[in-house]
CSV table of C-alpha atoms in Angstrom, one decimal:
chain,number,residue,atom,x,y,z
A,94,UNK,CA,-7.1,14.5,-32.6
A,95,UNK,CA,-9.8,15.4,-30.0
A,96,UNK,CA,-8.8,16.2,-26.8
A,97,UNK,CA,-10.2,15.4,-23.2
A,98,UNK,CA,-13.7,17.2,-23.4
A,99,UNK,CA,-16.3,17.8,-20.3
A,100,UNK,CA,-20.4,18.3,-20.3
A,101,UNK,CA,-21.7,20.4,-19.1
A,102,UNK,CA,-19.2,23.3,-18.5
A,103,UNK,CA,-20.9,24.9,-16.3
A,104,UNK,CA,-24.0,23.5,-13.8
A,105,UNK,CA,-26.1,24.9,-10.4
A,106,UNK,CA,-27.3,22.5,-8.4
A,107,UNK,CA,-29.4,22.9,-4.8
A,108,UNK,CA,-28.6,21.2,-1.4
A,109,UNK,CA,-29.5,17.7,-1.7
A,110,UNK,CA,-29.9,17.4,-5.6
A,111,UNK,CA,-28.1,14.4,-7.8
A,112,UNK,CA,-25.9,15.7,-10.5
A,113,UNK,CA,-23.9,13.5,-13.3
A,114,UNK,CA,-21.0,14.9,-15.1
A,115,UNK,CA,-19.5,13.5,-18.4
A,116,UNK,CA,-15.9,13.2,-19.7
A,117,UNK,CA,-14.6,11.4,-22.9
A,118,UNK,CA,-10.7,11.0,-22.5
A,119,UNK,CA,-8.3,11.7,-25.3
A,120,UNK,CA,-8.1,9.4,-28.3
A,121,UNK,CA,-5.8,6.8,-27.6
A,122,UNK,CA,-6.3,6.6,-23.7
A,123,UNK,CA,-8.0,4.1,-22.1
A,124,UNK,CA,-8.1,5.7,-18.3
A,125,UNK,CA,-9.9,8.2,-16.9
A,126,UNK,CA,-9.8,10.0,-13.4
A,127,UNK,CA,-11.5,12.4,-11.7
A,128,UNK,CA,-10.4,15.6,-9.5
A,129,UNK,CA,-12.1,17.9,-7.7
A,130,UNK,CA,-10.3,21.6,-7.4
A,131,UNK,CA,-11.6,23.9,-4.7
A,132,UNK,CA,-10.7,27.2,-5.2
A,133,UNK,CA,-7.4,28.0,-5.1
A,134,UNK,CA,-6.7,24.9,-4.3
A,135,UNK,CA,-4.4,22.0,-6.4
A,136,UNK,CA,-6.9,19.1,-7.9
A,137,UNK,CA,-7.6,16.2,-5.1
A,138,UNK,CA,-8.2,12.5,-6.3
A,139,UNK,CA,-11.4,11.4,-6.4
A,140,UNK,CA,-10.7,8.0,-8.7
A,141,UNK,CA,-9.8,6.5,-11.4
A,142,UNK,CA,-11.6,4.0,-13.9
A,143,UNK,CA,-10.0,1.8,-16.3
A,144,UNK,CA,-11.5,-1.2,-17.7
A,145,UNK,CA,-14.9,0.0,-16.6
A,146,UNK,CA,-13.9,-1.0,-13.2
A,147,UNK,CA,-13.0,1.4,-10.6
A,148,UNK,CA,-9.0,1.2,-9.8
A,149,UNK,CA,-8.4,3.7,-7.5
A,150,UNK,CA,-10.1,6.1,-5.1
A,151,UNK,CA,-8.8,9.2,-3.0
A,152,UNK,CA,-10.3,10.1,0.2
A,153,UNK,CA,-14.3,11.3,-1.0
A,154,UNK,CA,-17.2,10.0,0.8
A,155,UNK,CA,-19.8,7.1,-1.0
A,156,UNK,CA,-21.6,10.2,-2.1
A,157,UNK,CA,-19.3,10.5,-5.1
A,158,UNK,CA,-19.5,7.6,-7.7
A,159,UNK,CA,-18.9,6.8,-11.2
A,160,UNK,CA,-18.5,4.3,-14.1
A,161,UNK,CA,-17.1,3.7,-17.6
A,162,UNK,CA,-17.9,2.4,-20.7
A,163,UNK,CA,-16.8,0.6,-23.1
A,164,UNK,CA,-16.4,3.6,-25.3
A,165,UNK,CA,-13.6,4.3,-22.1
A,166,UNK,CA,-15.6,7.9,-21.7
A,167,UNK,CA,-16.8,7.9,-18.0
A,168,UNK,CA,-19.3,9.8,-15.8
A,169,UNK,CA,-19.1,11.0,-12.0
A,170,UNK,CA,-22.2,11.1,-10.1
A,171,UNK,CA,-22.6,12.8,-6.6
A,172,UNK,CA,-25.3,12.6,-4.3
A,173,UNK,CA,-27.1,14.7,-1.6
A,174,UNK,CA,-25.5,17.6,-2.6
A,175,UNK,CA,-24.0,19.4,-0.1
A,176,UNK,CA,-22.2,23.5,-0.3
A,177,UNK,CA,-18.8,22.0,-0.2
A,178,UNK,CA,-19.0,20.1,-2.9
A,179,UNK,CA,-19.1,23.0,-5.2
A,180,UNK,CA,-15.9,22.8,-7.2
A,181,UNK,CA,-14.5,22.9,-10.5
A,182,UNK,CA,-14.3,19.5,-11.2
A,183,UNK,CA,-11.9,17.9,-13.5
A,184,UNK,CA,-11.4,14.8,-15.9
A,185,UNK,CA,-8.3,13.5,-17.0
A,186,UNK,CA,-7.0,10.7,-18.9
A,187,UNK,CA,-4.0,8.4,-19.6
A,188,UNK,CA,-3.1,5.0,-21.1
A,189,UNK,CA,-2.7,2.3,-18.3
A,190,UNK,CA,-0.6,0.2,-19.5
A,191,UNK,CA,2.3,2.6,-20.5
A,192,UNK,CA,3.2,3.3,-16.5
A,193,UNK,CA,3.6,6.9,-14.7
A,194,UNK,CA,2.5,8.9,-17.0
A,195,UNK,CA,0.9,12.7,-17.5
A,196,UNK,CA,-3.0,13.3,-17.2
A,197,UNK,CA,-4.1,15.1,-20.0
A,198,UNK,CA,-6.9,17.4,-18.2
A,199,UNK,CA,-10.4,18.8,-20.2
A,200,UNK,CA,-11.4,22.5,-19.2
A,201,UNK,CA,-13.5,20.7,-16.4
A,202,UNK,CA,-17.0,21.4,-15.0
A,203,UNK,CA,-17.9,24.5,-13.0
A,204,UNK,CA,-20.2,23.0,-10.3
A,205,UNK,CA,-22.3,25.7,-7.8
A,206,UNK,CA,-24.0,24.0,-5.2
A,207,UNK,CA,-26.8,27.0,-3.7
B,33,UNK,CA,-1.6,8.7,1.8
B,34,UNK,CA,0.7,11.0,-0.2
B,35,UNK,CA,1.1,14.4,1.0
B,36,UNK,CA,2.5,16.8,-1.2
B,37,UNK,CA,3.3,20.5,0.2
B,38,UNK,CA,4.2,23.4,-2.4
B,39,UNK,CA,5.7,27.2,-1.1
B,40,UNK,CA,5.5,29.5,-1.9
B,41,UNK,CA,2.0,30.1,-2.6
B,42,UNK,CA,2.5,33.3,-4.1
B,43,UNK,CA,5.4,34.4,-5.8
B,44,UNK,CA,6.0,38.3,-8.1
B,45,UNK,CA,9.0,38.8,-10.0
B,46,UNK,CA,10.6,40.8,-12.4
B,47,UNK,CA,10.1,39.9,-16.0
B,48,UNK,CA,13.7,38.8,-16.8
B,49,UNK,CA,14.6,37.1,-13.4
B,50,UNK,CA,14.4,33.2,-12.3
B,51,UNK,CA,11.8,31.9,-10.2
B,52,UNK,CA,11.9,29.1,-8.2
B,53,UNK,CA,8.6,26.5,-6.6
B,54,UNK,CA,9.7,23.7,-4.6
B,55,UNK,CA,7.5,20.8,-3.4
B,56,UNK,CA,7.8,18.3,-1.0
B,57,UNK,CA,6.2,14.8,-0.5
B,58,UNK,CA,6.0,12.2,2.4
B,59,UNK,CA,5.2,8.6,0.1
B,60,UNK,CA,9.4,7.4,-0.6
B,61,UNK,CA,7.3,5.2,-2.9
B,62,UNK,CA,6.3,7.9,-5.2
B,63,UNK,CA,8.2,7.8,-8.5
B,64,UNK,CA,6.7,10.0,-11.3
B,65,UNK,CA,7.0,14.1,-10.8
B,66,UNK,CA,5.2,16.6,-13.5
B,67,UNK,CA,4.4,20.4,-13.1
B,68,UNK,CA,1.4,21.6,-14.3
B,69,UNK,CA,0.7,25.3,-15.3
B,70,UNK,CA,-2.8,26.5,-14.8
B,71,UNK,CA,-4.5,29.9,-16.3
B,72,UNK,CA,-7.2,31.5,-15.3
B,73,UNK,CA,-10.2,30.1,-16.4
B,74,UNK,CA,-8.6,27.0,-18.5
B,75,UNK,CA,-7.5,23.7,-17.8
B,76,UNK,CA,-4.0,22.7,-16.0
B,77,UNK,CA,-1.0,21.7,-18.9
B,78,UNK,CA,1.7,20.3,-18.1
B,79,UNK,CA,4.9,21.9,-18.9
B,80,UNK,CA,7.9,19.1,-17.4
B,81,UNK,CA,7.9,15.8,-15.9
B,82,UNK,CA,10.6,14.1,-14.4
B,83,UNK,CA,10.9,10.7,-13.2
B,84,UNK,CA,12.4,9.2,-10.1
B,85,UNK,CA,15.6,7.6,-11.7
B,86,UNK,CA,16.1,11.2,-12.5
B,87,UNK,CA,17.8,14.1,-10.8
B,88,UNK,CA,17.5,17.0,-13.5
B,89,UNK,CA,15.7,17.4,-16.3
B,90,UNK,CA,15.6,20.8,-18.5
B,91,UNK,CA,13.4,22.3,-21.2
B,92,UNK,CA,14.7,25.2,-22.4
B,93,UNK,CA,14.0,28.1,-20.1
B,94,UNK,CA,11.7,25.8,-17.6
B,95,UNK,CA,14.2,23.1,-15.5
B,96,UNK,CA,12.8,20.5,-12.9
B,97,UNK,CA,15.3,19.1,-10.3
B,98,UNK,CA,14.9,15.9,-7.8
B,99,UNK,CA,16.3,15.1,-4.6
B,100,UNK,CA,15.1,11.6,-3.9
B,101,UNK,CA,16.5,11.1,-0.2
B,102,UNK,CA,15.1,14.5,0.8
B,103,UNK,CA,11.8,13.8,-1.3
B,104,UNK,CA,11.7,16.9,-2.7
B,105,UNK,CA,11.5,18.7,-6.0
B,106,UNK,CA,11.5,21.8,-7.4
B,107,UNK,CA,10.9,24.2,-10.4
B,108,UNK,CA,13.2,26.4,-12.2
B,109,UNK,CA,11.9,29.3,-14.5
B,110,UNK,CA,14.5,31.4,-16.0
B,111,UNK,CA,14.2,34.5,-17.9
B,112,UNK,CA,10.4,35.1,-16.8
B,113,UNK,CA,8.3,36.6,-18.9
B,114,UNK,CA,4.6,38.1,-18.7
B,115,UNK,CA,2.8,35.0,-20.1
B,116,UNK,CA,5.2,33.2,-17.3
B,117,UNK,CA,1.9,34.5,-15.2
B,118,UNK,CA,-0.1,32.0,-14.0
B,119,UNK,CA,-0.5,29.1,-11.3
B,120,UNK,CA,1.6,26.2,-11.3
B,121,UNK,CA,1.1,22.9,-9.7
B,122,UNK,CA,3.6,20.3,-8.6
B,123,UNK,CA,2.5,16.6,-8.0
B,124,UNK,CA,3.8,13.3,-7.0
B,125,UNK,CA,2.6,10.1,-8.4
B,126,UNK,CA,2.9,6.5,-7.7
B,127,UNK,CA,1.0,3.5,-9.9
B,128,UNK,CA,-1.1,6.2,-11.8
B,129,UNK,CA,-2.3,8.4,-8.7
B,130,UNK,CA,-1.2,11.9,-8.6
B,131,UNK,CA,-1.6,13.9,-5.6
B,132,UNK,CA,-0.9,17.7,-6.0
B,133,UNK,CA,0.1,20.8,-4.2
B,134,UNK,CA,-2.3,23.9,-3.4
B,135,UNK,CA,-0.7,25.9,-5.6
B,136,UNK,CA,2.0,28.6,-6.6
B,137,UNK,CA,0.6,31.9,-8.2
B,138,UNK,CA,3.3,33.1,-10.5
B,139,UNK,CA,3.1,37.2,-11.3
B,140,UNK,CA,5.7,38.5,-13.7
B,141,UNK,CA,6.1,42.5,-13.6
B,142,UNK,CA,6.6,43.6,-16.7
């Protein structure tokens, strides 16, 4: 039983470059959201996508999209790159309809913005 | 929004004594409460939940405790021991969004 796995593990990225990163949720969940974790710092909501649509979203600029597909694995995109936004950056997943619930969390993507 | 706060941030004990990481959070709505455990390097497990219709909940030597009108929570380690070490985050969760603290950075001397 496959777990929650990210691509790539680790990336480097320049100031104003696009970057996508990939997550495929645990088998069996249908939800996936996305965290950012500065560090030492506890992960922050970016969103959450279930039924391909986006549910919820924390407080991150437009700069930071993403979608799902029907396969429920998911992507996050950011835009114009900026210093800050180098982050580990983690995907987790869940089954919607079974209510509050734990994330189960992959071993997320090492992002370095230079 | 929610806004969870953790303390301490760093924490050393002696292997064989308690420790304790309490959390706080400002949205009464907030109903769903799990402690994740991060190592260096790897990706954050979570090692108890409790939920809001709750008010203590134990797993062996790890025990979580709830006090809804305060809206705070905290986590009980007893007996620590070296692979104790590690950082552990609390969170707070309503409808399937978790918002979590910065962090406690848990050092057991052998």
């Amino acid at each position: 039983d496959a777990g929650v796995t990210q691509s790539p593990t680790h990336l480097i990225k320049t100031r104003g470059q696009q970057v996508t990163l990939r997550c495929s949720p645990k088998s069996g969940h249908d939800t996936v959201s996305w965290y950012q974790q500065a560090l030492g710092q506890g992960p922050q909501f970016i969103f959450q996508y279930y039924e391909e649509e986006e549910r919820q979203r924390g407080n991150f600029p437009d700069r930071f999209s993403g979608h799902q597909f029907p396969n429920y694995s998911s992507e996050l995109n950011v835009n114009a790159l900026l210093l800050g936004d180098s982050a580990l950056y983690l995907c987790a997943s869940s089954s919607w309809g079974a209510g509050n619930q734990p994330q189960h969390f992959g071993d997320g993507t090492r992002l370095s913005i230079l | 929004g929610e806004n969870v706060e953790q303390h301490p941030s760093t924490l050393s004990v002696q292997e064989g004594d308690s420790a304790v990481i309490k959390c706080t959070y400002s949205d009464s709505a907030s109903n769903y409460f799990p402690w994740y455990k991060q190592e260096l390097g790897k990706r954050p497990q979570l090692i108890i939940d409790i939920r809001s219709n709750v008010g203590e909940k134990k797993d062996q030597r790890i025990a979580v405790t709830l006090n809804k009108t305060a809206k705070h929570f905290s986590l009980h380690i007893t007996e620590t021991q070296p692979e104790d070490s590690a950082v552990y985050f609390c969170a707070a969760s309503r409808r399937n969004q978790f918002y979590f603290g910065t962090g406690t950075s848990l050092t057991v001397i052998p």
